[in-house]
Amino acid sequence: MNFAKRCCADDANLCEIISVAPEKESTSQEFIDKLMDDNRFDVRYREQLEKTSATGTVGAYIYLRNANYLEAADGKMTISGGDIRINYCDADCIIPLTVENKLVTECAFSATNTVKGKEKTTLVIFTLENGRYKADTVIFDERGQKVDTESSSIQLGDVKPFSIMANAEVNNLDNMDGYGLPKIYNSIPLFKAVDLCYNVLFSDLSKAEKIILINELLSEVRDKDGKPALTPQQKEIFVLLGEKLPQEKSLIQEYNPEIRVEQITKAFELVLSLLSMQFGYGSKKYTFENGQIKTATEYIGTKQDAMQELNKQRKQSTDYIEDIIHAAMWFSNQFSGTSYNVDEALSIEFDDSYVEDKQTKLEAMRADAVTFQDIPWLTFMYIKTKYNLSDEEAEKYINEGKMREEPVDDLND
C-alpha cells in the first residue's frame, strides 16, 4: 500500500511554508526571495520534510559557485563574488563531528556526482578553530584518489555555514548521536499490518468470481477414457463429479463466494488508527468513509494531536530555515560586499490549510466582522482572506464600498 510514503508526505504537509520575511522592515527581503528562488527552496525543502520523517535527518550548507579566487604572495587566498548556492543533503551524506546539547556544531557532508561521464566524490568538512569556521573541500576521482587541483580550504567566520534539521521526536536508537529518529522505523509493524489487510481484501476479490456447478450427466461429450469433457461453451463452468449435487433442486447450481468487506473494513480501521497514533496524528487521522480512506483536517484547537505534532516540528523547521538564510547573508556580506544583519529575526509563515478547514475559518471571521462592526480591522481581514487580496487591494475595495453608500440626512429622505 506504500503507506510509509503517505505518512511521510502527510507529515511534510504540516510544515510547508508560505513565506519567509524579516520581522521588521529590512533590505534583506529581496535577497531572501532571490536566494530561495535561485535554489528552488520551495521544492527541495518539501522533499527534505518528507525525508526528515523517513530518515530522521536532513541538512544543507552554503557554498559559492563561480567565485573569483586570488592567491597572494604569502599564500593567502582571497575570494570575491560568486553565486550563493544551497547544497541539500540527505541523512546518509551527513557525518556529525561534534554534537553539543543535541546540536551539531561541526559536521562533514559527502556526495557523489557524475561529471562528464566520470564519478566524483566531494567531501566538505566544517570545523571550528578559535570560534571561527573553516571549510575543507576534498575531491576524489572515480578511483578514490584525491584531486589536489580541485581541493581547497577556506577560512569562514563565526556564523555556522550549515544547518541540520532533525525529527522532533526523541531518538531512542543507540549510536545515533546527532541524528534524528526515523519515524517510519517504529511504525514498520503497522505498515506490514496495512499490507496484510490489503492482501486479505485482494485475496477475497481474486476468488470472488461466480462458480457454476453442473451434473456430469449434462456433459454429453466424453474423452478417450470415458470421463466427461466440456464443450467450448462449457469451459467457463465446473463439472461436479458424482451422482448428486449439494442440493438436488437443480442439475445446475451457482456458488457466489463471499467478499468480507465489513470485516476487512473494521480491520483496516483498527490498523489505521494504531498507525495514526504511532505516527503522532491521534486516532482519527485516517478513517474509512463510504469506502474511501479520508484524512481528517478539522481544526480542534491547540490540543489536537496534529497541532501538537506540527508545533514541535515547526520549531525544528524554523531554526533550520533561519540558519540557512543567516549563513547565506554572511556569505553575501563577506564575498559580495553587502551589509545584511545576520542576526535579524525572521517571520516564517506556515500553511495551516492541512489542519484547519478554510471555510469554517472564513465563517468565523465573517461572524466576528458582523458582530464587531466598530472594529474595521476585522472586516478588512475577512475581505482580504476571502478573496485572496493584497493589503492595498482589500483597502481599495472597502473604500469603494463606503463611497457607494449614500448619506441619509433626514428620515423622510
Short mmCIF file of N, CA and C in Angstrom, two decimals, residues 122-206:
data_model
loop_
_atom_site.label_atom_id
_atom_site.label_comp_id
_atom_site.label_asym_id
_atom_site.label_seq_id
_atom_site.Cartn_x
_atom_site.Cartn_y
_atom_site.Cartn_z
N THR A 122 32.68 14.39 -3.47
CA THR A 122 33.05 15.63 -2.78
C THR A 122 32.83 15.45 -1.28
N LEU A 123 33.83 15.80 -0.51
CA LEU A 123 33.74 15.77 0.95
C LEU A 123 34.02 17.17 1.47
N VAL A 124 33.02 17.77 2.13
CA VAL A 124 33.15 19.11 2.69
C VAL A 124 33.13 18.99 4.21
N ILE A 125 34.15 19.51 4.88
CA ILE A 125 34.30 19.37 6.33
C ILE A 125 34.29 20.76 6.95
N PHE A 126 33.32 20.99 7.85
CA PHE A 126 33.22 22.26 8.56
C PHE A 126 33.67 22.04 10.01
N THR A 127 34.75 22.72 10.38
CA THR A 127 35.26 22.61 11.75
C THR A 127 35.46 24.00 12.35
N LEU A 128 35.47 24.06 13.67
CA LEU A 128 35.65 25.31 14.40
C LEU A 128 37.09 25.45 14.87
N GLU A 129 37.66 26.61 14.64
CA GLU A 129 39.00 26.92 15.12
C GLU A 129 38.98 28.32 15.73
N ASN A 130 39.13 28.39 17.05
CA ASN A 130 39.11 29.67 17.77
C ASN A 130 37.82 30.45 17.50
N GLY A 131 36.69 29.72 17.51
CA GLY A 131 35.40 30.38 17.34
C GLY A 131 35.02 30.71 15.92
N ARG A 132 35.85 30.36 14.95
CA ARG A 132 35.57 30.63 13.54
C ARG A 132 35.57 29.33 12.76
N TYR A 133 34.67 29.27 11.78
CA TYR A 133 34.54 28.05 10.99
C TYR A 133 35.55 28.01 9.85
N LYS A 134 36.00 26.80 9.59
CA LYS A 134 36.89 26.55 8.47
C LYS A 134 36.26 25.47 7.59
N ALA A 135 36.28 25.68 6.29
CA ALA A 135 35.69 24.73 5.34
C ALA A 135 36.79 24.08 4.51
N ASP A 136 36.93 22.77 4.65
CA ASP A 136 37.89 22.00 3.85
C ASP A 136 37.12 21.18 2.83
N THR A 137 37.42 21.38 1.56
CA THR A 137 36.76 20.65 0.48
C THR A 137 37.76 19.72 -0.17
N VAL A 138 37.43 18.44 -0.18
CA VAL A 138 38.31 17.43 -0.77
C VAL A 138 37.55 16.72 -1.88
N ILE A 139 38.17 16.64 -3.06
CA ILE A 139 37.55 15.99 -4.23
C ILE A 139 38.29 14.69 -4.52
N PHE A 140 37.52 13.61 -4.72
CA PHE A 140 38.08 12.30 -5.07
C PHE A 140 37.58 11.89 -6.45
N ASP A 141 38.46 11.27 -7.23
CA ASP A 141 38.04 10.80 -8.55
C ASP A 141 37.38 9.44 -8.45
N GLU A 142 37.09 8.83 -9.62
CA GLU A 142 36.36 7.55 -9.63
C GLU A 142 37.17 6.42 -9.02
N ARG A 143 38.51 6.58 -8.90
CA ARG A 143 39.36 5.55 -8.30
C ARG A 143 39.60 5.82 -6.81
N GLY A 144 38.99 6.89 -6.28
CA GLY A 144 39.18 7.21 -4.87
C GLY A 144 40.43 8.00 -4.59
N GLN A 145 41.10 8.50 -5.64
CA GLN A 145 42.30 9.31 -5.47
C GLN A 145 41.94 10.78 -5.30
N LYS A 146 42.63 11.45 -4.39
CA LYS A 146 42.37 12.86 -4.15
C LYS A 146 42.83 13.71 -5.33
N VAL A 147 41.97 14.66 -5.74
CA VAL A 147 42.29 15.58 -6.84
C VAL A 147 42.75 16.89 -6.20
N ASP A 148 44.05 17.09 -6.11
CA ASP A 148 44.60 18.25 -5.41
C ASP A 148 44.22 19.57 -6.07
N THR A 149 44.13 19.58 -7.39
CA THR A 149 43.85 20.84 -8.10
C THR A 149 42.45 21.36 -7.82
N GLU A 150 41.54 20.48 -7.40
CA GLU A 150 40.16 20.90 -7.15
C GLU A 150 39.84 20.97 -5.66
N SER A 151 40.74 20.52 -4.82
CA SER A 151 40.53 20.58 -3.37
C SER A 151 40.98 21.93 -2.85
N SER A 152 40.34 22.39 -1.77
CA SER A 152 40.66 23.72 -1.24
C SER A 152 40.31 23.80 0.23
N SER A 153 40.77 24.88 0.86
CA SER A 153 40.47 25.15 2.26
C SER A 153 40.18 26.65 2.40
N ILE A 154 39.04 26.99 3.03
CA ILE A 154 38.62 28.38 3.13
C ILE A 154 38.34 28.70 4.59
N GLN A 155 38.80 29.85 5.04
CA GLN A 155 38.51 30.33 6.39
C GLN A 155 37.23 31.15 6.35
N LEU A 156 36.27 30.75 7.18
CA LEU A 156 34.99 31.46 7.25
C LEU A 156 34.90 32.24 8.55
N GLY A 157 33.70 32.61 8.96
CA GLY A 157 33.52 33.40 10.17
C GLY A 157 32.86 32.64 11.28
N ASP A 158 32.23 33.37 12.20
CA ASP A 158 31.61 32.74 13.37
C ASP A 158 30.18 32.30 13.11
N VAL A 159 29.64 32.58 11.93
CA VAL A 159 28.28 32.14 11.58
C VAL A 159 28.35 30.72 11.02
N LYS A 160 27.53 29.84 11.57
CA LYS A 160 27.55 28.45 11.13
C LYS A 160 27.13 28.35 9.68
N PRO A 161 27.96 27.79 8.79
CA PRO A 161 27.64 27.78 7.36
C PRO A 161 26.76 26.61 6.93
N PHE A 162 26.28 25.85 7.85
CA PHE A 162 25.42 24.71 7.52
C PHE A 162 24.26 24.65 8.52
N SER A 163 23.30 23.81 8.21
CA SER A 163 22.15 23.64 9.10
C SER A 163 21.68 22.20 9.03
N ILE A 164 21.24 21.69 10.17
CA ILE A 164 20.73 20.32 10.27
C ILE A 164 19.30 20.38 10.79
N MET A 165 18.39 19.67 10.11
CA MET A 165 17.01 19.55 10.58
C MET A 165 16.74 18.10 10.93
N ALA A 166 16.37 17.87 12.19
CA ALA A 166 16.10 16.52 12.66
C ALA A 166 14.63 16.40 13.06
N ASN A 167 14.17 15.18 13.13
CA ASN A 167 12.81 14.93 13.60
C ASN A 167 12.68 15.36 15.06
N ALA A 168 11.54 15.97 15.39
CA ALA A 168 11.36 16.49 16.74
C ALA A 168 11.17 15.39 17.79
N GLU A 169 10.92 14.17 17.34
CA GLU A 169 10.79 13.05 18.28
C GLU A 169 12.15 12.73 18.90
N VAL A 170 12.13 12.34 20.18
CA VAL A 170 13.37 11.95 20.86
C VAL A 170 13.87 10.65 20.25
N ASN A 171 15.13 10.61 19.89
CA ASN A 171 15.72 9.43 19.26
C ASN A 171 16.04 8.38 20.32
N ASN A 172 15.36 7.24 20.24
CA ASN A 172 15.58 6.16 21.20
C ASN A 172 16.50 5.06 20.66
N LEU A 173 17.12 5.31 19.50
CA LEU A 173 18.01 4.32 18.91
C LEU A 173 19.44 4.56 19.38
N ASP A 174 20.17 3.49 19.56
CA ASP A 174 21.55 3.59 20.04
C ASP A 174 22.50 4.05 18.93
N ASN A 175 23.58 4.70 19.37
CA ASN A 175 24.67 5.10 18.47
C ASN A 175 24.21 6.00 17.32
N MET A 176 23.30 6.91 17.62
CA MET A 176 22.83 7.86 16.60
C MET A 176 22.90 9.29 17.11
N ASP A 177 23.97 9.60 17.81
CA ASP A 177 24.15 10.95 18.34
C ASP A 177 24.29 11.94 17.18
N GLY A 178 23.45 12.96 17.18
CA GLY A 178 23.47 13.94 16.11
C GLY A 178 22.45 13.69 15.03
N TYR A 179 21.82 12.54 15.05
CA TYR A 179 20.81 12.21 14.06
C TYR A 179 19.42 12.19 14.71
N GLY A 180 18.39 12.45 13.90
CA GLY A 180 17.02 12.40 14.37
C GLY A 180 16.44 11.00 14.22
N LEU A 181 15.30 10.76 14.86
CA LEU A 181 14.64 9.45 14.82
C LEU A 181 13.85 9.29 13.53
N PRO A 182 14.13 8.26 12.72
CA PRO A 182 13.28 7.97 11.55
C PRO A 182 11.90 7.51 12.03
N LYS A 183 10.87 8.29 11.75
CA LYS A 183 9.54 7.98 12.29
C LYS A 183 8.99 6.66 11.73
N ILE A 184 9.35 6.33 10.49
CA ILE A 184 8.80 5.10 9.93
C ILE A 184 9.42 3.86 10.58
N TYR A 185 10.57 4.02 11.25
CA TYR A 185 11.25 2.86 11.84
C TYR A 185 10.35 2.18 12.87
N ASN A 186 9.76 2.97 13.79
CA ASN A 186 8.93 2.40 14.84
C ASN A 186 7.55 1.99 14.35
N SER A 187 7.21 2.33 13.12
CA SER A 187 5.88 2.01 12.59
C SER A 187 5.90 0.87 11.59
N ILE A 188 7.05 0.24 11.39
CA ILE A 188 7.14 -0.84 10.40
C ILE A 188 6.13 -1.96 10.64
N PRO A 189 5.91 -2.43 11.90
CA PRO A 189 4.90 -3.48 12.09
C PRO A 189 3.51 -3.07 11.63
N LEU A 190 3.15 -1.80 11.81
CA LEU A 190 1.83 -1.34 11.41
C LEU A 190 1.73 -1.17 9.89
N PHE A 191 2.83 -0.78 9.25
CA PHE A 191 2.82 -0.75 7.78
C PHE A 191 2.60 -2.15 7.23
N LYS A 192 3.23 -3.14 7.86
CA LYS A 192 3.01 -4.54 7.45
C LYS A 192 1.56 -4.95 7.66
N ALA A 193 0.96 -4.48 8.77
CA ALA A 193 -0.43 -4.83 9.05
C ALA A 193 -1.37 -4.23 8.01
N VAL A 194 -1.09 -3.01 7.56
CA VAL A 194 -1.90 -2.40 6.50
C VAL A 194 -1.81 -3.24 5.23
N ASP A 195 -0.61 -3.69 4.89
CA ASP A 195 -0.43 -4.52 3.69
C ASP A 195 -1.15 -5.86 3.84
N LEU A 196 -1.14 -6.41 5.06
CA LEU A 196 -1.85 -7.68 5.28
C LEU A 196 -3.35 -7.51 5.07
N CYS A 197 -3.90 -6.41 5.57
CA CYS A 197 -5.33 -6.14 5.37
C CYS A 197 -5.64 -6.04 3.87
N TYR A 198 -4.77 -5.37 3.14
CA TYR A 198 -4.98 -5.26 1.71
C TYR A 198 -4.88 -6.64 1.04
N ASN A 199 -3.93 -7.45 1.48
CA ASN A 199 -3.78 -8.79 0.90
C ASN A 199 -5.02 -9.64 1.11
N VAL A 200 -5.62 -9.52 2.31
CA VAL A 200 -6.85 -10.26 2.58
C VAL A 200 -7.96 -9.80 1.64
N LEU A 201 -8.09 -8.49 1.48
CA LEU A 201 -9.11 -7.97 0.57
C LEU A 201 -8.83 -8.41 -0.86
N PHE A 202 -7.57 -8.34 -1.28
CA PHE A 202 -7.22 -8.75 -2.64
C PHE A 202 -7.51 -10.24 -2.85
N SER A 203 -7.22 -11.03 -1.82
CA SER A 203 -7.47 -12.47 -1.92
C SER A 203 -8.95 -12.77 -2.08
N ASP A 204 -9.77 -12.06 -1.30
CA ASP A 204 -11.22 -12.26 -1.42
C ASP A 204 -11.71 -11.85 -2.81
N LEU A 205 -11.20 -10.74 -3.32
CA LEU A 205 -11.64 -10.28 -4.63
C LEU A 205 -11.18 -11.21 -5.74
N SER A 206 -9.96 -11.74 -5.62
CA SER A 206 -9.45 -12.63 -6.66
C SER A 206 -10.21 -13.96 -6.73
#
